[in-house]
Short mmCIF file of C-alpha atoms and ligand atoms in Angstrom, two decimals:
data_model
loop_
_atom_site.label_atom_id
_atom_site.label_comp_id
_atom_site.label_asym_id
_atom_site.label_seq_id
_atom_site.Cartn_x
_atom_site.Cartn_y
_atom_site.Cartn_z
CA UNK A 9 -27.12 -0.64 -20.87
CA UNK A 10 -26.67 -2.06 -17.69
CA UNK A 11 -24.29 -0.86 -15.37
CA UNK A 12 -20.78 -2.68 -14.14
CA UNK A 13 -21.18 -3.78 -10.13
CA UNK A 14 -17.90 -2.40 -8.79
CA UNK A 15 -17.75 -4.44 -5.13
CA UNK A 16 -15.71 -2.23 -3.23
CA UNK A 17 -14.78 1.53 -2.55
CA UNK A 18 -11.18 1.39 -1.44
CA UNK A 19 -9.40 3.23 -3.89
CA UNK A 20 -9.00 0.15 -6.48
CA UNK A 21 -13.02 0.54 -6.98
CA UNK A 22 -13.43 4.57 -7.04
CA UNK A 23 -10.55 4.46 -10.06
CA UNK A 24 -12.39 1.64 -11.88
CA UNK A 25 -15.84 3.24 -11.22
CA UNK A 26 -14.52 7.31 -11.87
CA UNK A 27 -13.02 5.92 -15.37
CA UNK A 28 -15.72 3.96 -16.57
CA UNK A 29 -18.13 6.57 -15.74
CA UNK A 30 -16.15 8.78 -17.79
CA UNK A 31 -15.93 6.56 -20.93
CA UNK A 32 -19.95 6.63 -20.90
CA UNK A 33 -20.35 2.58 -19.18
CA UNK A 34 -22.86 3.01 -16.36
CA UNK A 35 -21.30 2.08 -13.19
CA UNK A 36 -22.83 0.45 -9.39
CA UNK A 37 -20.85 0.74 -6.74
CA UNK A 38 -21.06 -1.55 -3.82
CA UNK A 39 -19.74 -0.60 -0.41
CA UNK A 40 -20.22 -2.48 2.51
CA UNK A 41 -18.81 0.05 5.18
CA UNK A 42 -20.82 3.37 6.06
CA UNK A 43 -17.74 5.19 4.27
CA UNK A 44 -15.58 5.12 1.07
CA UNK A 45 -11.84 5.21 1.27
CA UNK A 46 -11.30 1.73 2.38
CA UNK A 47 -8.24 1.26 4.70
CA UNK A 48 -7.71 5.25 3.27
CA UNK A 49 -8.62 7.57 6.56
CA UNK A 50 -7.37 11.09 7.27
CA UNK A 51 -8.88 13.08 10.50
CA UNK A 52 -8.80 16.70 11.18
CA UNK A 53 -8.88 17.52 14.62
CA UNK A 54 -8.07 19.99 17.29
CA UNK A 55 -5.41 21.43 14.57
CA UNK A 56 -4.17 18.12 13.90
CA UNK A 57 -4.22 15.95 10.70
CA UNK A 58 -3.97 12.72 11.06
CA UNK A 59 -3.73 9.96 8.72
CA UNK A 60 -4.11 6.40 9.84
CA UNK A 61 -3.92 4.38 6.36
CA UNK A 62 -1.98 5.24 3.75
CA UNK A 63 0.12 8.84 4.43
CA UNK A 64 1.94 9.38 0.87
CA UNK A 65 1.12 8.27 -2.76
CA UNK A 66 4.33 7.66 -4.82
CA UNK A 67 3.66 8.87 -8.62
CA UNK A 68 5.12 5.44 -9.86
CA UNK A 69 3.23 5.81 -12.98
CA UNK A 70 1.66 8.57 -15.29
CA UNK A 71 -2.02 6.84 -14.04
CA UNK A 72 -1.54 8.54 -11.04
CA UNK A 73 -0.83 12.55 -11.79
CA UNK A 74 -3.21 11.76 -14.80
CA UNK A 75 -6.33 10.73 -12.34
CA UNK A 76 -5.34 13.74 -9.84
CA UNK A 77 -5.82 15.99 -12.94
CA UNK A 78 -8.68 13.93 -14.29
CA UNK A 79 -10.50 14.44 -10.73
CA UNK A 80 -9.66 18.05 -10.97
CA UNK A 81 -7.44 18.15 -7.48
CA UNK A 82 -4.06 19.44 -9.39
CA UNK A 83 -4.65 22.65 -6.80
CA UNK A 84 -5.11 20.53 -3.54
CA UNK A 85 -1.85 18.30 -4.32
CA UNK A 86 0.34 19.06 -1.34
CA UNK A 87 4.20 17.81 -2.20
CA UNK A 88 6.04 17.12 0.81
CA UNK A 89 8.93 19.76 2.20
CA UNK A 90 11.45 19.16 0.59
CA UNK A 91 13.34 19.75 4.03
CA UNK A 92 11.76 16.27 4.77
CA UNK A 93 13.91 13.97 2.61
CA UNK A 94 16.07 12.52 5.14
CA UNK A 95 15.03 8.92 6.41
CA UNK A 96 16.11 7.20 9.43
CA UNK A 97 16.84 3.75 10.39
CA UNK A 98 17.20 2.86 14.06
CA UNK A 99 20.74 1.21 14.82
CA UNK A 100 22.55 0.76 18.37
CA UNK A 101 19.08 2.50 19.91
CA UNK A 102 19.36 5.67 18.11
CA UNK A 103 17.75 6.90 14.45
CA UNK A 104 20.70 6.81 12.20
CA UNK A 105 20.16 8.65 8.75
CA UNK A 106 20.23 6.71 5.73
CA UNK A 107 22.70 7.74 3.09
CA UNK A 108 21.32 9.98 0.62
CA UNK A 109 24.18 9.50 -1.74
CA UNK A 110 26.49 6.47 -2.90
CA UNK A 111 29.41 7.77 -1.53
CA UNK A 112 27.77 8.26 1.71
CA UNK A 113 27.15 4.54 2.40
CA UNK A 114 30.80 3.83 2.87
CA UNK A 115 31.03 6.20 5.66
CA UNK A 116 27.97 5.98 7.58
CA UNK A 117 27.43 4.28 10.78
CA UNK A 118 24.58 2.33 9.69
CA UNK A 119 26.78 -0.91 8.89
CA UNK A 120 30.02 -2.27 9.70
CA UNK A 121 32.84 -2.47 7.30
CA UNK A 122 31.38 -6.65 6.64
CA UNK A 123 28.19 -5.28 5.37
CA UNK A 124 29.92 -2.49 3.31
CA UNK A 125 31.94 -5.28 1.70
CA UNK A 126 28.99 -7.09 0.99
CA UNK A 127 27.54 -4.46 -1.28
CA UNK A 128 31.03 -4.04 -3.04
CA UNK A 129 30.58 -7.59 -3.85
CA UNK A 130 27.37 -8.04 -4.64
CA UNK A 131 27.69 -7.42 -8.61
CA UNK A 132 30.18 -10.90 -8.56
CA UNK A 133 27.58 -12.90 -6.76
CA UNK A 134 25.83 -15.34 -9.03
CA UNK A 135 22.50 -14.84 -10.11
CA UNK A 136 20.16 -17.75 -9.37
CA UNK A 137 18.98 -19.45 -12.30
CA UNK A 138 17.16 -22.64 -10.69
CA UNK A 139 13.49 -20.79 -10.05
CA UNK A 140 13.42 -21.63 -6.68
CA UNK A 141 11.35 -19.22 -5.10
CA UNK A 142 13.23 -17.54 -2.32
CA UNK A 143 11.60 -15.35 0.60
CA UNK A 144 13.25 -11.63 0.96
CA UNK A 145 15.70 -12.92 3.57
CA UNK A 146 16.84 -15.77 1.86
CA UNK A 147 17.75 -13.42 -1.23
CA UNK A 148 19.17 -11.01 0.81
CA UNK A 149 21.58 -12.97 2.50
CA UNK A 150 22.77 -14.76 -0.23
CA UNK A 151 23.43 -11.64 -2.48
CA UNK A 152 24.67 -9.46 0.29
CA UNK A 153 24.61 -10.91 4.30
CA UNK A 154 22.82 -11.06 7.21
CA UNK A 155 23.53 -8.03 8.77
CA UNK A 156 21.95 -6.75 5.93
CA UNK A 157 18.97 -7.71 5.98
CA UNK A 158 18.82 -7.62 10.27
CA UNK A 159 19.90 -3.74 10.34
CA UNK A 160 17.94 -2.76 6.78
CA UNK A 161 15.85 -4.90 4.94
CA UNK A 162 14.02 -6.05 7.85
CA UNK A 163 12.83 -2.87 8.89
CA UNK A 164 11.81 -2.05 5.37
CA UNK A 165 9.70 -4.96 4.87
CA UNK A 166 8.54 -3.50 8.45
CA UNK A 167 7.52 -0.21 6.86
CA UNK A 168 5.95 -1.39 3.73
CA UNK A 169 4.07 -4.69 4.31
CA UNK A 170 4.27 -4.75 8.53
CA UNK A 171 5.57 -8.05 6.92
CA UNK A 172 7.99 -11.24 8.05
CA UNK A 173 11.12 -10.91 5.87
CA UNK A 174 11.46 -14.82 6.21
CA UNK A 175 7.76 -15.32 4.63
CA UNK A 176 7.75 -12.72 1.97
CA UNK A 177 7.91 -14.01 -1.09
CA UNK A 178 11.00 -11.94 -3.25
CA UNK A 179 9.21 -13.13 -6.69
CA UNK A 180 5.80 -11.59 -5.82
CA UNK A 181 6.50 -9.18 -2.84
CA UNK A 182 9.38 -7.52 -4.36
CA UNK A 183 8.99 -8.45 -8.24
CA UNK A 184 11.56 -5.50 -9.10
CA UNK A 185 13.92 -6.38 -6.79
CA UNK A 186 13.92 -10.17 -8.73
CA UNK A 187 14.17 -8.39 -11.87
CA UNK A 188 17.43 -6.59 -11.41
CA UNK A 189 18.71 -9.96 -10.66
CA UNK A 190 17.15 -11.77 -13.50
CA UNK A 191 17.80 -9.22 -16.00
CA UNK A 192 20.94 -7.98 -14.72
CA UNK A 193 22.19 -10.46 -12.67
CA UNK A 194 23.15 -8.04 -10.22
CA UNK A 195 20.62 -5.21 -8.15
CA UNK A 196 23.60 -2.85 -7.90
CA UNK A 197 24.22 -3.31 -11.76
CA UNK A 198 20.48 -3.43 -12.10
CA UNK A 199 20.15 -0.45 -10.36
CA UNK A 200 22.87 1.64 -12.58
CA UNK A 201 21.66 0.14 -15.48
CA UNK A 202 18.36 -0.06 -15.58
CA UNK A 203 17.37 3.69 -15.02
CA UNK A 204 17.31 3.98 -18.84
CA UNK A 205 14.83 0.65 -19.20
CA UNK A 206 12.53 2.42 -16.71
CA UNK A 207 12.47 5.99 -18.46
CA UNK A 208 11.55 3.95 -21.60
CA UNK A 209 8.69 2.14 -19.84
CA UNK A 210 7.20 5.53 -18.59
CA UNK A 211 8.12 4.05 -15.07
CA UNK A 212 9.46 5.44 -11.96
CA UNK A 213 11.12 3.26 -9.20
CA UNK A 214 9.54 3.62 -5.81
CA UNK A 215 12.94 5.15 -3.92
CA UNK A 216 12.80 7.96 -6.63
CA UNK A 217 9.00 8.14 -7.23
CA UNK A 218 7.75 11.91 -6.17
CA UNK A 219 5.40 11.49 -3.00
CA UNK A 220 2.69 13.59 -2.03
CA UNK A 221 -0.42 14.03 -0.31
CA UNK A 222 -3.54 16.18 -0.72
CA UNK A 223 -4.12 19.56 1.93
CA UNK A 224 -6.34 17.55 3.98
CA UNK A 225 -4.62 14.43 3.77
CA UNK A 226 -5.25 11.41 1.37
CA UNK A 227 -9.06 10.79 2.03
CA UNK A 228 -9.42 13.61 -0.14
CA UNK A 229 -8.89 11.96 -3.71
CA UNK A 230 -11.51 8.86 -2.50
CA UNK A 231 -13.79 11.51 -1.25
CA UNK A 232 -13.65 13.29 -4.41
CA UNK A 233 -14.04 10.65 -6.75
CA UNK A 234 -17.26 9.28 -4.39
CA UNK A 235 -18.51 12.77 -4.58
CA UNK A 236 -18.12 12.78 -8.67
CA UNK A 237 -20.10 9.47 -8.78
CA UNK A 238 -22.66 10.31 -7.01
CA UNK A 239 -25.48 8.09 -6.58
CA UNK A 240 -24.00 5.22 -8.04
CA UNK A 241 -22.44 4.38 -4.93
CA UNK A 242 -24.05 2.54 -2.59
CA UNK A 243 -23.06 2.38 1.14
CA UNK A 244 -23.82 0.17 3.76
CA UNK A 245 -24.25 -2.46 0.85
CA UNK A 246 -22.43 -5.53 1.85
CA UNK A 247 -22.04 -8.11 -0.98
CA UNK A 248 -22.84 -11.86 -0.46
CA UNK A 249 -23.46 -13.30 -4.05
CA UNK A 250 -22.99 -13.58 -7.71
CA UNK A 251 -24.56 -15.58 -9.71
CA UNK A 252 -23.39 -15.92 -13.54
CA UNK A 253 -26.57 -15.76 -16.03
CA UNK A 254 -26.23 -15.99 -19.80
CA UNK A 255 -24.67 -12.36 -20.87
CA UNK A 256 -25.32 -10.87 -17.30
CA UNK A 257 -24.26 -11.23 -13.31
CA UNK A 258 -26.94 -10.98 -10.69
CA UNK A 259 -25.35 -9.23 -7.51
CA UNK A 260 -26.92 -9.89 -4.60
CA UNK A 261 -25.89 -7.81 -1.17
CA UNK A 262 -27.36 -7.22 2.21
CA UNK A 263 -28.57 -3.48 2.66
CA UNK A 264 -30.06 -1.74 5.65
CA UNK A 265 -31.69 -4.99 7.00
CA UNK A 266 -32.90 -5.89 3.38
CA UNK A 267 -31.83 -8.78 0.64
CA UNK A 268 -31.49 -7.23 -2.74
CA UNK A 269 -30.74 -8.36 -6.09
CA UNK A 270 -29.18 -6.47 -8.80
CA UNK A 271 -28.89 -7.19 -12.70
CA UNK A 272 -24.99 -6.10 -14.16
CA UNK A 273 -23.21 -6.42 -17.80
CA UNK A 274 -20.58 -7.15 -15.70
CA UNK A 275 -18.81 -7.26 -12.07
CA UNK A 276 -15.30 -5.97 -10.68
CA UNK A 277 -14.39 -7.20 -7.24
CA UNK A 278 -11.90 -4.66 -5.58
CA UNK A 279 -12.30 -5.71 -2.09
CA UNK A 280 -10.18 -7.08 0.32
CA UNK A 281 -8.60 -10.98 -0.30
CA UNK A 282 -10.16 -12.41 2.52
CA UNK A 283 -13.94 -10.80 1.65
CA UNK A 284 -13.48 -12.67 -1.83
CA UNK A 285 -13.02 -16.22 -0.41
CA UNK A 286 -16.18 -15.94 1.51
CA UNK A 287 -18.26 -14.56 -1.31
CA UNK A 288 -20.76 -17.31 -3.06
CA UNK A 289 -20.09 -17.24 -6.42
CA UNK A 290 -22.15 -19.23 -9.46
CA UNK A 291 -20.76 -19.42 -12.20
CA UNK A 292 -21.13 -21.82 -15.26
CA UNK A 293 -17.90 -23.25 -15.06
CA UNK A 294 -17.02 -23.83 -11.38
CA UNK A 295 -14.44 -21.85 -9.53
CA UNK A 296 -12.73 -22.23 -6.21
CA UNK A 297 -11.90 -19.01 -4.41
CA UNK A 298 -12.16 -20.52 -1.26
CA UNK A 299 -8.32 -21.07 -0.50
CA UNK A 300 -7.84 -17.18 -0.75
CA UNK A 301 -9.14 -17.40 2.59
CA UNK A 302 -5.49 -18.41 3.66
CA UNK A 303 -3.71 -14.62 2.69
CA UNK A 304 -2.07 -13.60 6.02
CA UNK A 305 -3.54 -10.05 6.94
CA UNK A 306 -1.84 -9.29 9.99
CA UNK A 307 -3.34 -6.46 12.05
CA UNK A 308 -1.72 -2.97 12.29
CA UNK A 309 -2.68 -0.26 14.68
CA UNK A 310 -1.83 3.52 13.58
CA UNK A 311 -1.46 5.39 16.77
CA UNK A 312 -0.79 9.11 16.23
CA UNK A 313 0.20 11.25 18.62
CA UNK A 314 1.06 15.12 18.90
CA UNK A 315 3.84 16.80 21.38
CA UNK A 316 5.12 20.49 21.65
CA UNK A 317 8.05 20.92 19.84
CA UNK A 318 10.26 21.60 22.55
CA UNK A 319 9.17 18.38 24.31
CA UNK A 320 11.09 16.34 21.36
CA UNK A 321 14.95 16.12 21.42
CA UNK A 322 15.18 15.14 18.05
CA UNK A 323 14.74 17.59 15.03
CA UNK A 324 12.13 15.31 13.46
CA UNK A 325 13.58 16.64 10.14
CA UNK A 326 12.73 14.12 7.75
CA UNK A 327 10.43 11.38 6.51
CA UNK A 328 10.75 9.21 9.41
CA UNK A 329 12.59 6.36 11.11
CA UNK A 330 12.51 2.41 10.32
CA UNK A 331 12.97 0.08 12.85
CA UNK A 332 14.54 -3.44 12.53
CA UNK A 333 13.32 -6.05 15.04
CA UNK A 334 16.85 -6.71 16.86
CA UNK A 335 16.61 -3.00 18.32
CA UNK A 336 13.88 -4.68 20.69
CA UNK A 337 11.14 -1.85 19.94
CA UNK A 338 7.30 -2.47 20.28
CA UNK A 339 7.03 0.50 17.35
CA UNK A 340 7.35 -1.16 13.46
CA UNK A 341 8.55 2.39 12.96
CA UNK A 342 7.13 6.43 12.83
CA UNK A 343 6.70 8.84 10.24
CA UNK A 344 7.64 12.46 11.44
CA UNK A 345 4.13 13.69 9.48
CA UNK A 346 4.18 17.16 10.68
CA UNK A 347 7.85 17.66 9.12
CA UNK A 348 6.51 16.10 5.60
CA UNK A 349 3.39 17.94 5.68
CA UNK A 350 3.66 20.86 7.79
CA UNK A 351 -0.44 21.69 7.60
CA UNK A 352 -0.62 18.47 9.88
CA UNK A 353 0.24 20.12 13.34
CA UNK A 354 -0.38 23.71 15.09
CA UNK A 355 2.37 26.16 14.81
CA UNK A 356 5.29 24.70 17.37
CA UNK A 357 4.12 20.94 17.61
CA UNK A 358 4.74 17.72 16.13
CA UNK A 359 3.08 15.23 14.49
CA UNK A 360 4.66 11.81 14.71
CA UNK A 361 2.58 8.71 13.15
CA UNK A 362 3.65 4.95 14.75
CA UNK A 363 2.32 1.75 13.67
CA UNK A 364 2.07 -1.48 16.05
CA UNK A 365 1.45 -5.31 15.48
CA UNK A 366 2.12 -7.09 12.31
CA UNK A 367 3.62 -10.06 11.55
CA UNK A 368 6.11 -8.60 13.92
CA UNK A 369 4.06 -8.82 17.17
CA UNK A 370 0.45 -9.28 15.89
CA UNK A 371 -0.80 -9.34 19.46
CA UNK A 372 0.24 -5.83 20.21
CA UNK A 373 -1.79 -4.31 17.68
CA UNK A 374 -4.84 -4.85 19.51
CA UNK A 375 -3.93 -3.52 23.14
CA UNK A 376 -6.80 -0.89 24.29
CA UNK A 377 -5.92 2.40 23.13
CA UNK A 378 -4.04 3.54 26.31
CA UNK A 379 -1.74 1.10 26.33
CA UNK A 380 -1.19 1.62 22.83
CA UNK A 381 -0.26 4.88 23.80
CA UNK A 382 2.13 4.53 26.59
CA UNK A 383 4.09 1.89 24.43
CA UNK A 384 4.70 4.35 21.60
CA UNK A 385 5.36 6.96 24.02
CA UNK A 386 7.94 4.51 25.88
CA UNK A 387 9.85 4.33 22.76
CA UNK A 388 9.55 7.21 21.30
CA UNK A 389 11.06 8.78 24.49
CA UNK A 390 14.44 6.77 24.26
CA UNK A 391 14.50 7.00 20.49
CA UNK A 392 13.61 10.77 19.96
CA UNK A 393 14.04 11.87 23.13
CA UNK A 394 10.20 12.60 23.49
CA UNK A 395 9.41 13.95 27.35
CA UNK A 396 5.77 15.15 28.49
CA UNK A 397 2.32 13.85 27.42
CA UNK A 398 0.88 14.09 23.97
CA UNK A 399 -0.86 16.94 22.95
CA UNK A 400 -2.71 14.79 20.61
CA UNK A 401 -3.50 11.23 20.93
CA UNK A 402 -5.62 8.62 18.60
CA UNK A 403 -5.80 5.35 16.69
CA UNK A 404 -6.92 3.18 14.63
CA UNK A 405 -7.19 -0.55 14.67
CA UNK A 406 -6.77 -2.42 11.35
CA UNK A 407 -7.96 -5.90 12.00
CA UNK A 408 -6.53 -7.16 9.07
CA UNK A 409 -4.32 -4.89 7.23
CA UNK A 410 -2.25 -5.53 4.49
CA UNK A 411 -1.94 -9.04 2.32
CA UNK A 412 1.47 -10.81 2.84
CA UNK A 413 2.89 -11.86 -0.57
CA UNK A 414 4.52 -14.76 1.34
CA UNK A 415 6.20 -17.50 -0.49
CA UNK A 416 3.82 -19.53 -2.26
CA UNK A 417 1.37 -16.37 -3.02
CA UNK A 418 1.67 -17.54 -7.13
CA UNK A 419 -0.60 -20.02 -5.97
CA UNK A 420 -3.65 -17.80 -5.27
CA UNK A 421 -2.52 -15.46 -7.97
CA UNK A 422 -3.27 -18.53 -10.17
CA UNK A 423 -6.56 -19.20 -9.35
CA UNK A 424 -7.40 -15.47 -9.75
CA UNK A 425 -6.45 -15.78 -13.19
CA UNK A 426 -8.13 -19.30 -13.44
CA UNK A 427 -11.56 -17.54 -12.09
CA UNK A 428 -11.58 -14.56 -14.56
CA UNK A 429 -10.89 -17.10 -17.26
CA UNK A 430 -14.01 -19.23 -16.71
CA UNK A 431 -16.31 -16.87 -15.36
CA UNK A 432 -16.57 -14.18 -17.99
CA UNK A 433 -17.49 -11.07 -16.77
CA UNK A 434 -15.78 -11.36 -13.36
CA UNK A 435 -12.69 -9.44 -12.80
CA UNK A 436 -10.54 -9.38 -9.98
CA UNK A 437 -8.71 -5.75 -8.90
CA UNK A 438 -7.02 -4.32 -6.07
CA UNK A 439 -3.92 -4.51 -3.26
CA UNK A 440 -4.26 -8.63 -2.99
CA UNK A 441 -3.54 -8.50 -6.40
CA UNK A 442 -1.89 -6.00 -8.04
CA UNK A 443 0.49 -5.00 -5.10
CA UNK A 444 -0.20 -3.28 -1.73
CA UNK A 445 0.85 0.31 -2.24
CA UNK A 446 -1.58 3.19 -3.21
CA UNK A 447 -0.10 3.21 -6.31
CA UNK A 448 -0.49 -0.10 -6.98
CA UNK A 449 -4.40 -0.18 -6.41
CA UNK A 450 -4.81 2.84 -8.40
CA UNK A 451 -2.81 1.50 -11.02
CA UNK A 452 -4.51 -1.69 -10.75
CA UNK A 453 -8.05 -0.15 -10.72
CA UNK A 454 -7.05 1.85 -14.37
CA UNK A 455 -5.85 -0.99 -15.59
CA UNK A 456 -9.53 -3.13 -15.03
CA UNK A 457 -11.03 -0.42 -16.91
CA UNK A 458 -9.55 -1.16 -19.85
CA UNK A 459 -10.22 -4.74 -19.48
CA UNK A 460 -13.68 -4.21 -18.73
CA UNK A 461 -14.38 -1.75 -21.52
CA UNK A 462 -12.79 -4.40 -24.34
CA UNK A 463 -16.07 -6.48 -23.08
CA UNK A 464 -18.30 -4.18 -23.03
CA UNK A 465 -17.33 -2.97 -26.37
CA UNK A 466 -17.47 -6.55 -27.85
CA UNK A 467 -21.08 -6.78 -26.45
CA UNK A 468 -22.41 -2.98 -27.39
CA UNK A 469 -21.11 -1.57 -30.17
CA UNK A 470 -20.76 2.42 -29.30
CA UNK A 471 -20.62 3.27 -25.17
CA UNK A 472 -21.05 6.95 -25.35
CA UNK A 473 -17.38 9.35 -23.70
CA UNK A 474 -18.60 11.49 -20.99
CA UNK A 475 -15.80 13.73 -19.25
CA UNK A 476 -16.89 13.92 -15.89
CA UNK A 477 -15.06 17.17 -15.07
CA UNK A 478 -12.91 19.27 -17.84
CA UNK A 479 -10.09 21.01 -17.16
C1 FAD B 19 -1.83 0.79 7.89
C2 FAD B 19 -1.82 1.13 6.80
C3 FAD B 19 -0.51 1.65 6.07
C4 FAD B 19 -0.46 1.89 4.76
N1 FAD B 19 0.12 3.19 4.32
C5 FAD B 19 1.10 2.95 2.84
C6 FAD B 19 1.49 3.85 2.21
O1 FAD B 19 1.66 5.02 2.98
N2 FAD B 19 1.64 4.04 1.48
C7 FAD B 19 1.02 2.93 0.03
O2 FAD B 19 1.14 3.43 -0.86
N3 FAD B 19 0.41 2.14 1.34
C8 FAD B 19 -0.25 2.48 2.10
N4 FAD B 19 -0.85 1.40 2.24
C9 FAD B 19 -1.68 0.41 1.77
C10 FAD B 19 -2.51 1.27 0.85
O3 FAD B 19 -3.70 1.70 1.23
C11 FAD B 19 -3.81 0.08 0.03
O4 FAD B 19 -2.97 -1.17 -0.55
C12 FAD B 19 -4.76 0.78 -0.84
O5 FAD B 19 -5.53 1.90 -0.03
C13 FAD B 19 -5.79 -0.60 -0.92
O6 FAD B 19 -6.79 -0.06 -1.75
P1 FAD B 19 -8.07 -1.49 -2.41
O7 FAD B 19 -9.60 -0.24 -2.76
O8 FAD B 19 -7.27 -2.02 -2.85
O9 FAD B 19 -8.72 -1.83 -0.82
P2 FAD B 19 -9.41 -1.43 0.36
O10 FAD B 19 -8.97 0.11 1.17
O11 FAD B 19 -9.17 -2.72 1.50
O12 FAD B 19 -10.67 -1.44 0.32
C14 FAD B 19 -11.36 -2.28 0.15
C15 FAD B 19 -13.38 -1.78 0.11
O13 FAD B 19 -14.27 -3.25 -0.39
C16 FAD B 19 -14.73 -2.98 0.87
N5 FAD B 19 -15.71 -4.48 0.20
C17 FAD B 19 -14.98 -5.69 0.83
N6 FAD B 19 -15.71 -6.53 0.57
C18 FAD B 19 -17.00 -6.12 0.34
C19 FAD B 19 -18.61 -6.96 0.06
N7 FAD B 19 -18.44 -8.42 -0.43
N8 FAD B 19 -19.33 -5.85 -0.63
C20 FAD B 19 -18.96 -4.51 -0.52
N9 FAD B 19 -18.13 -4.25 -0.12
C21 FAD B 19 -16.89 -5.08 0.38
C22 FAD B 19 -14.16 -3.02 1.72
O14 FAD B 19 -15.00 -2.50 3.26
C23 FAD B 19 -12.93 -1.82 1.27
O15 FAD B 19 -14.03 -0.62 2.08
C24 FAD B 19 -1.05 0.93 3.91
C25 FAD B 19 -2.22 0.08 4.20
C26 FAD B 19 -2.30 0.29 6.00
C27 FAD B 19 -3.41 -0.70 6.03
#
């Protein structure tokens, strides 16, 4: 049996490869860079554990915990310190804890009476039924008010997408919010009455989903999957062209200065939208993925700093703080990494992970490391009372970090669906299509396996079941 080519050894590609191999379907993974994990990057150094890409994995679907078990990583799973539940949003130049219970909303300093009344009014705001696609900003102002956008949603959007709320589509970037309005007529009513429906579907809302990592950071997951896949993962192999022949796909790639080609039964593209737009694809029916080059992937710098505890006035007990643009800081937010997972800093120290850039200040992300440390320290001084020099500093620049599901993103998704329907055996999966979170990418990797398996079973009678590990 010819193998399935998987382009990209980020979490989507590795999840897909892992489960295909487990089902007895041979795979070859092509990864352009010299490492696996894509944007996931954990670094253990000087007693600190720095996480530059995603920090936590949300268990939004049973497929997430299943993957952890199937990979044999259950014993390395690390749940956050239960004391680190508090989330802060900056207002009046200081972090204010978000209310953890509904009643707390009415006593918090985070919102004025006007915003609180807007929340009480929301269930009576009629749903919009004219099919006009709104930005998340338009949606929130219509259903709540401007203050709610400026002081809460703007910060949340920066934390998830490093995005601009006036551009991000509520339909594509926050489909569950839109669904609450569509199905229940209101977000508040949907929150109250939707829990039962979510339970039936086996889904867990993102704000309630348990989050976790691993003893040595999230990099443990791609590293483990890659180890179990062995030499089917080819590093430094950049795929440049795909050619569809009857019953097979030719993959052309560059590796170590050589131009190579291989025959495959099918191809899963699990890279980025921008690289997909550059890929030359010759299929029997013509497809056009070039417009995907228009998708915005703003740059982000992740800045991880260590401090002695006595040099930080704030307790840093909690998940972290989100910062709305209106507060005028340079950083988008900070994760209190060593409160969340105590093994992330030596005793008596804090690890703080901050982000700079995104759609808010794209020009700042590419500043020199020294300048990034300086800007971050300056903001942390005001917000957390940080003094003195960091005891650890490291940063990673992501020139193209997270795709922006802006208003009109449906056009790109339609092009992807069209390409798949015209080019049988070509499958598109990952963060640029099925949701930008790590858990979305894992679920996308699992789901594409089912689609590929269907094709493979149609073409060849019975691939052998082959568990990679037994547990
Ligand atoms: C700074 C940052 C912070 C984040 N924080 C969180 C978080 O806290 N929680 C969360 O849930 N999510 C977070 N995310 C999002 C999440 O990490 C990603 O959505 C997810 O990891 C994407 O995985 P992927 O496999 O789809 O893509 P990627 O990780 O981008 O991997 C794609 C891979 O494909 C390779 N590739 C591309 N084209 C080719 C080609 N032609 N040939 C060969 N290889 C190719 C690339 O080199 C890359 O390794 C964050 C993302 C960033 C950037």
